[in-house]
mmCIF file of C-alpha atoms and ligand atoms in Angstrom:
data_model
loop_
_atom_site.group_PDB
_atom_site.id
_atom_site.type_symbol
_atom_site.label_atom_id
_atom_site.label_comp_id
_atom_site.label_asym_id
_atom_site.label_seq_id
_atom_site.Cartn_x
_atom_site.Cartn_y
_atom_site.Cartn_z
ATOM 1 C CA UNK A 280 120.189 106.134 86.750
ATOM 2 C CA UNK A 281 122.353 107.191 88.977
ATOM 3 C CA UNK A 282 122.603 106.048 92.605
ATOM 4 C CA UNK A 283 121.348 108.460 95.025
ATOM 5 C CA UNK A 284 122.710 107.948 98.407
ATOM 6 C CA UNK A 285 120.836 109.203 101.942
ATOM 7 C CA UNK A 286 122.997 108.381 105.114
ATOM 8 C CA UNK A 287 119.884 107.391 107.741
ATOM 9 C CA UNK A 288 122.455 106.735 110.099
ATOM 10 C CA UNK A 289 121.799 108.858 112.859
ATOM 11 C CA UNK A 290 121.924 106.854 115.972
ATOM 12 C CA UNK A 291 120.668 108.018 119.390
ATOM 13 C CA UNK A 292 120.467 105.304 121.787
ATOM 14 C CA UNK A 293 120.285 106.021 125.462
ATOM 15 C CA UNK A 294 121.574 102.909 127.750
ATOM 16 C CA UNK A 295 119.076 103.926 130.157
ATOM 17 C CA UNK A 296 116.066 103.804 127.951
ATOM 18 C CA UNK A 297 112.945 102.302 128.647
ATOM 19 C CA UNK A 298 111.701 98.813 126.595
ATOM 20 C CA UNK A 299 109.691 100.314 123.470
ATOM 21 C CA UNK A 300 108.675 97.063 122.556
ATOM 22 C CA UNK A 301 105.154 95.742 124.105
ATOM 23 C CA UNK A 302 104.856 92.026 125.285
ATOM 24 C CA UNK A 303 102.151 91.966 122.839
ATOM 25 C CA UNK A 304 104.406 92.928 120.113
ATOM 26 C CA UNK A 305 107.085 90.585 121.332
ATOM 27 C CA UNK A 306 104.095 88.055 121.673
ATOM 28 C CA UNK A 307 103.148 88.650 117.807
ATOM 29 C CA UNK A 308 106.472 88.491 116.810
ATOM 30 C CA UNK A 309 107.288 84.965 118.604
ATOM 31 C CA UNK A 310 104.140 83.437 116.962
ATOM 32 C CA UNK A 311 106.506 83.413 113.485
ATOM 33 C CA UNK A 312 108.941 81.163 115.256
ATOM 34 C CA UNK A 313 107.749 78.065 114.283
ATOM 35 C CA UNK A 314 107.152 78.845 110.604
ATOM 36 C CA UNK A 315 111.303 79.689 110.183
ATOM 37 C CA UNK A 316 114.093 77.443 110.685
ATOM 38 C CA UNK A 317 115.874 80.013 112.771
ATOM 39 C CA UNK A 318 115.098 83.309 115.055
ATOM 40 C CA UNK A 319 116.859 85.066 112.578
ATOM 41 C CA UNK A 320 114.808 84.483 109.911
ATOM 42 C CA UNK A 321 112.142 86.254 111.385
ATOM 43 C CA UNK A 322 113.838 89.551 111.135
ATOM 44 C CA UNK A 323 111.790 90.613 108.576
ATOM 45 C CA UNK A 324 108.244 90.115 109.919
ATOM 46 C CA UNK A 325 109.486 91.402 113.066
ATOM 47 C CA UNK A 326 110.432 94.996 111.620
ATOM 48 C CA UNK A 327 107.097 94.830 109.859
ATOM 49 C CA UNK A 328 104.944 94.304 112.975
ATOM 50 C CA UNK A 329 107.059 96.464 114.834
ATOM 51 C CA UNK A 330 106.906 99.061 112.066
ATOM 52 C CA UNK A 331 103.241 98.575 111.736
ATOM 53 C CA UNK A 332 102.713 99.383 115.177
ATOM 54 C CA UNK A 333 105.026 102.233 116.260
ATOM 55 C CA UNK A 334 105.423 103.499 113.015
ATOM 56 C CA UNK A 335 108.944 103.139 112.685
ATOM 57 C CA UNK A 336 111.964 101.318 114.029
ATOM 58 C CA UNK A 337 113.604 103.090 116.573
ATOM 59 C CA UNK A 338 117.044 102.729 117.987
ATOM 60 C CA UNK A 339 116.049 101.353 120.712
ATOM 61 C CA UNK A 340 113.347 98.651 119.342
ATOM 62 C CA UNK A 341 116.299 97.564 117.164
ATOM 63 C CA UNK A 342 118.077 96.475 120.444
ATOM 64 C CA UNK A 343 115.233 95.001 121.695
ATOM 65 C CA UNK A 344 114.281 93.117 118.722
ATOM 66 C CA UNK A 345 117.872 91.914 118.182
ATOM 67 C CA UNK A 346 117.446 90.270 121.855
ATOM 68 C CA UNK A 347 114.260 88.661 121.032
ATOM 69 C CA UNK A 348 116.183 87.051 117.964
ATOM 70 C CA UNK A 349 119.472 86.512 119.383
ATOM 71 C CA UNK A 350 121.460 88.344 116.901
ATOM 72 C CA UNK A 351 123.565 91.798 117.266
ATOM 73 C CA UNK A 352 121.614 95.083 117.023
ATOM 74 C CA UNK A 353 124.390 95.565 114.185
ATOM 75 C CA UNK A 354 122.352 92.822 111.902
ATOM 76 C CA UNK A 355 119.237 94.406 112.679
ATOM 77 C CA UNK A 356 120.723 97.950 111.332
ATOM 78 C CA UNK A 357 122.304 96.255 108.352
ATOM 79 C CA UNK A 358 118.573 94.998 107.294
ATOM 80 C CA UNK A 359 116.835 98.187 108.080
ATOM 81 C CA UNK A 360 119.075 100.201 106.377
ATOM 82 C CA UNK A 361 118.629 97.854 103.021
ATOM 83 C CA UNK A 362 115.041 98.524 102.705
ATOM 84 C CA UNK A 363 114.063 101.939 102.389
ATOM 85 C CA UNK A 364 110.271 100.676 103.404
ATOM 86 C CA UNK A 365 111.852 101.060 107.045
ATOM 87 C CA UNK A 366 112.226 104.136 108.597
ATOM 88 C CA UNK A 367 114.074 104.825 111.901
ATOM 89 C CA UNK A 368 112.395 108.064 113.007
ATOM 90 C CA UNK A 369 108.705 108.940 112.933
ATOM 91 C CA UNK A 370 107.197 109.151 109.595
ATOM 92 C CA UNK A 371 104.261 111.882 108.679
ATOM 93 C CA UNK A 372 100.795 110.917 108.484
ATOM 94 C CA UNK A 373 101.251 110.229 104.856
ATOM 95 C CA UNK A 374 103.914 108.900 103.499
ATOM 96 C CA UNK A 375 104.712 109.550 99.529
ATOM 97 C CA UNK A 376 106.171 106.668 97.875
ATOM 98 C CA UNK A 377 107.867 107.853 94.071
ATOM 99 C CA UNK A 378 108.694 104.968 91.960
ATOM 100 C CA UNK A 379 112.376 105.475 90.436
ATOM 101 C CA UNK A 380 112.204 102.148 88.412
ATOM 102 C CA UNK A 381 112.866 102.314 84.528
ATOM 103 C CA UNK A 382 109.256 102.751 83.298
ATOM 104 C CA UNK A 383 108.539 105.477 85.812
ATOM 105 C CA UNK A 384 111.832 106.885 85.060
ATOM 106 C CA UNK A 385 111.056 107.016 81.068
ATOM 107 C CA UNK A 386 107.759 108.480 81.772
ATOM 108 C CA UNK A 387 108.262 111.740 83.826
ATOM 109 C CA UNK A 388 109.066 109.821 87.490
ATOM 110 C CA UNK A 389 112.055 111.962 87.816
ATOM 111 C CA UNK A 390 109.974 115.332 87.303
ATOM 112 C CA UNK A 391 107.188 113.585 89.606
ATOM 113 C CA UNK A 392 109.514 113.455 92.137
ATOM 114 C CA UNK A 393 110.993 116.804 91.577
ATOM 115 C CA UNK A 394 107.540 118.139 92.029
ATOM 116 C CA UNK A 395 106.736 116.490 95.121
ATOM 117 C CA UNK A 396 110.317 117.871 96.906
ATOM 118 C CA UNK A 397 109.246 120.902 95.802
ATOM 119 C CA UNK A 398 105.760 121.252 96.764
ATOM 120 C CA UNK A 399 106.626 119.533 100.510
ATOM 121 C CA UNK A 400 109.803 121.373 100.616
ATOM 122 C CA UNK A 401 111.356 118.156 101.812
ATOM 123 C CA UNK A 402 113.878 115.871 100.284
ATOM 124 C CA UNK A 403 113.609 111.714 100.264
ATOM 125 C CA UNK A 404 113.266 110.263 103.760
ATOM 126 C CA UNK A 405 112.349 113.515 105.286
ATOM 127 C CA UNK A 406 108.908 114.878 106.939
ATOM 128 C CA UNK A 407 107.543 118.027 107.105
ATOM 129 C CA UNK A 408 107.952 120.061 109.903
ATOM 130 C CA UNK A 409 104.249 119.691 110.704
ATOM 131 C CA UNK A 410 104.275 116.156 110.774
ATOM 132 C CA UNK A 411 102.045 115.806 107.881
ATOM 133 C CA UNK A 412 103.923 114.071 104.976
ATOM 134 C CA UNK A 413 106.907 112.226 104.650
ATOM 135 C CA UNK A 414 108.460 111.639 101.213
ATOM 136 C CA UNK A 415 110.409 108.208 100.168
ATOM 137 C CA UNK A 416 111.171 106.683 96.458
ATOM 138 C CA UNK A 417 111.248 102.993 95.759
ATOM 139 C CA UNK A 418 111.972 100.676 93.117
ATOM 140 C CA UNK A 419 109.266 99.291 91.003
ATOM 141 C CA UNK A 420 105.835 100.061 92.867
ATOM 142 C CA UNK A 421 104.192 97.127 90.435
ATOM 143 C CA UNK A 422 102.112 99.546 88.264
ATOM 144 C CA UNK A 423 104.989 99.834 85.276
ATOM 145 C CA UNK A 424 101.948 100.269 82.905
ATOM 146 C CA UNK A 425 100.246 103.085 84.306
ATOM 147 C CA UNK A 426 103.401 104.855 84.992
ATOM 148 C CA UNK A 427 104.933 107.510 86.448
ATOM 149 C CA UNK A 428 103.191 106.129 89.929
ATOM 150 C CA UNK A 429 103.455 107.027 93.552
ATOM 151 C CA UNK A 430 101.705 105.593 96.439
ATOM 152 C CA UNK A 431 100.318 107.813 99.451
ATOM 153 C CA UNK A 432 99.951 105.419 102.627
ATOM 154 C CA UNK A 433 98.452 102.224 100.474
ATOM 155 C CA UNK A 434 96.940 104.137 97.821
ATOM 156 C CA UNK A 435 98.127 104.176 94.039
ATOM 157 C CA UNK A 436 97.882 106.785 92.010
ATOM 158 C CA UNK A 437 98.930 106.230 88.326
ATOM 159 C CA UNK A 438 99.858 108.537 85.428
ATOM 160 C CA UNK A 439 100.756 110.929 87.420
ATOM 161 C CA UNK A 440 101.976 114.310 85.773
ATOM 162 C CA UNK A 441 104.322 116.774 87.765
ATOM 163 C CA UNK A 442 101.530 119.733 87.412
ATOM 164 C CA UNK A 443 99.116 117.351 89.150
ATOM 165 C CA UNK A 444 101.197 117.181 92.404
ATOM 166 C CA UNK A 445 100.039 120.222 94.168
ATOM 167 C CA UNK A 446 96.292 119.676 93.490
ATOM 168 C CA UNK A 447 97.067 115.647 94.562
ATOM 169 C CA UNK A 448 98.900 116.660 97.943
ATOM 170 C CA UNK A 449 95.995 118.992 98.885
ATOM 171 C CA UNK A 450 93.444 116.816 98.231
ATOM 172 C CA UNK A 451 92.496 115.139 101.854
ATOM 173 C CA UNK A 452 91.104 111.622 100.359
ATOM 174 C CA UNK A 453 94.473 111.128 98.730
ATOM 175 C CA UNK A 454 95.196 108.259 101.219
ATOM 176 C CA UNK A 455 92.022 106.653 101.289
ATOM 177 C CA UNK A 456 91.603 103.232 99.445
ATOM 178 C CA UNK A 457 88.135 102.181 100.717
ATOM 179 C CA UNK A 458 89.328 98.838 102.022
ATOM 180 C CA UNK A 459 90.694 97.325 105.249
ATOM 181 C CA UNK A 460 94.554 97.769 106.301
ATOM 182 C CA UNK A 461 96.187 94.550 104.593
ATOM 183 C CA UNK A 462 96.352 91.661 107.286
ATOM 184 C CA UNK A 463 99.733 90.366 105.700
ATOM 185 C CA UNK A 464 101.947 91.188 108.564
ATOM 186 C CA UNK A 465 99.775 89.420 111.222
ATOM 187 C CA UNK A 466 100.344 85.910 112.268
ATOM 188 C CA UNK A 467 99.559 82.795 110.432
ATOM 189 C CA UNK A 468 96.255 81.627 111.388
ATOM 190 C CA UNK A 469 94.974 78.005 110.844
ATOM 191 C CA UNK A 470 91.757 76.882 112.218
ATOM 192 C CA UNK A 471 92.409 73.393 112.375
ATOM 193 C CA UNK A 472 95.932 73.035 111.672
ATOM 194 C CA UNK A 473 95.978 72.114 108.276
ATOM 195 C CA UNK A 474 97.784 74.606 105.594
ATOM 196 C CA UNK A 475 94.872 74.808 103.506
ATOM 197 C CA UNK A 476 93.345 76.758 106.679
ATOM 198 C CA UNK A 477 96.028 79.442 106.648
ATOM 199 C CA UNK A 478 94.711 82.484 106.038
ATOM 200 C CA UNK A 479 95.784 83.940 102.205
ATOM 201 C CA UNK A 480 95.712 87.509 103.677
ATOM 202 C CA UNK A 481 97.575 88.520 100.331
ATOM 203 C CA UNK A 482 93.913 88.619 98.761
ATOM 204 C CA UNK A 483 93.588 91.936 100.479
ATOM 205 C CA UNK A 484 96.837 93.526 98.488
ATOM 206 C CA UNK A 485 95.094 91.622 94.719
ATOM 207 C CA UNK A 486 92.074 93.575 96.154
ATOM 208 C CA UNK A 487 93.825 96.832 96.388
ATOM 209 C CA UNK A 488 95.683 96.747 92.863
ATOM 210 C CA UNK A 489 92.306 95.824 91.677
ATOM 211 C CA UNK A 490 90.802 98.516 92.653
ATOM 212 C CA UNK A 491 93.045 100.776 91.141
HETATM 213 S S1 FES B 279 108.491 101.335 87.285
HETATM 214 FE FE1 FES B 279 107.121 102.431 88.188
HETATM 215 S S2 FES B 279 105.998 100.927 88.799
HETATM 216 FE FE2 FES B 279 107.130 99.688 87.513
#
């Protein structure tokens, strides 16, 4: 599989821009500080919180979270640019994420991706002009035994054939999974301070996988 390089570096930073991180978001990020050895180590949870709240991590948000974590904005961008999960510009209402790892690749993932590109009229990490759909590719989506797979928002679609893509994208319910949104990136909560009481929010994710 050849690497496909996408340059997502289109920085537009206004020196007079108003802050974009709300006090609530900053406070939520700070609740992670006691759980990590350094503020820098809170960067990934912080980015998840920001993207969860705002849909993407803007250049201004990168500057502000860098200040909060006492690191350089370039350190924040280094991390964001490594993970395709993070978006530096607004995503569509639904994000179609196609797997590009080996099992899916061998079983037609490349053709599924091509069908998504053709039907949506956009490339990887782009959004349709009407803001309805964005398209992304990621490594293994943990559904290898049902390859080729794609995820629309948080709903997994298994054994997708290229010819099914138009109907799949036209289905208004294609992102519904019937479960509450994962609390995975909410701050850890303990009822009496013991480790046993820390909420295991990953159970939501397990339930979602079981339901597919
Ligand atoms: S290789 Fe596609 S889900 Fe694992």
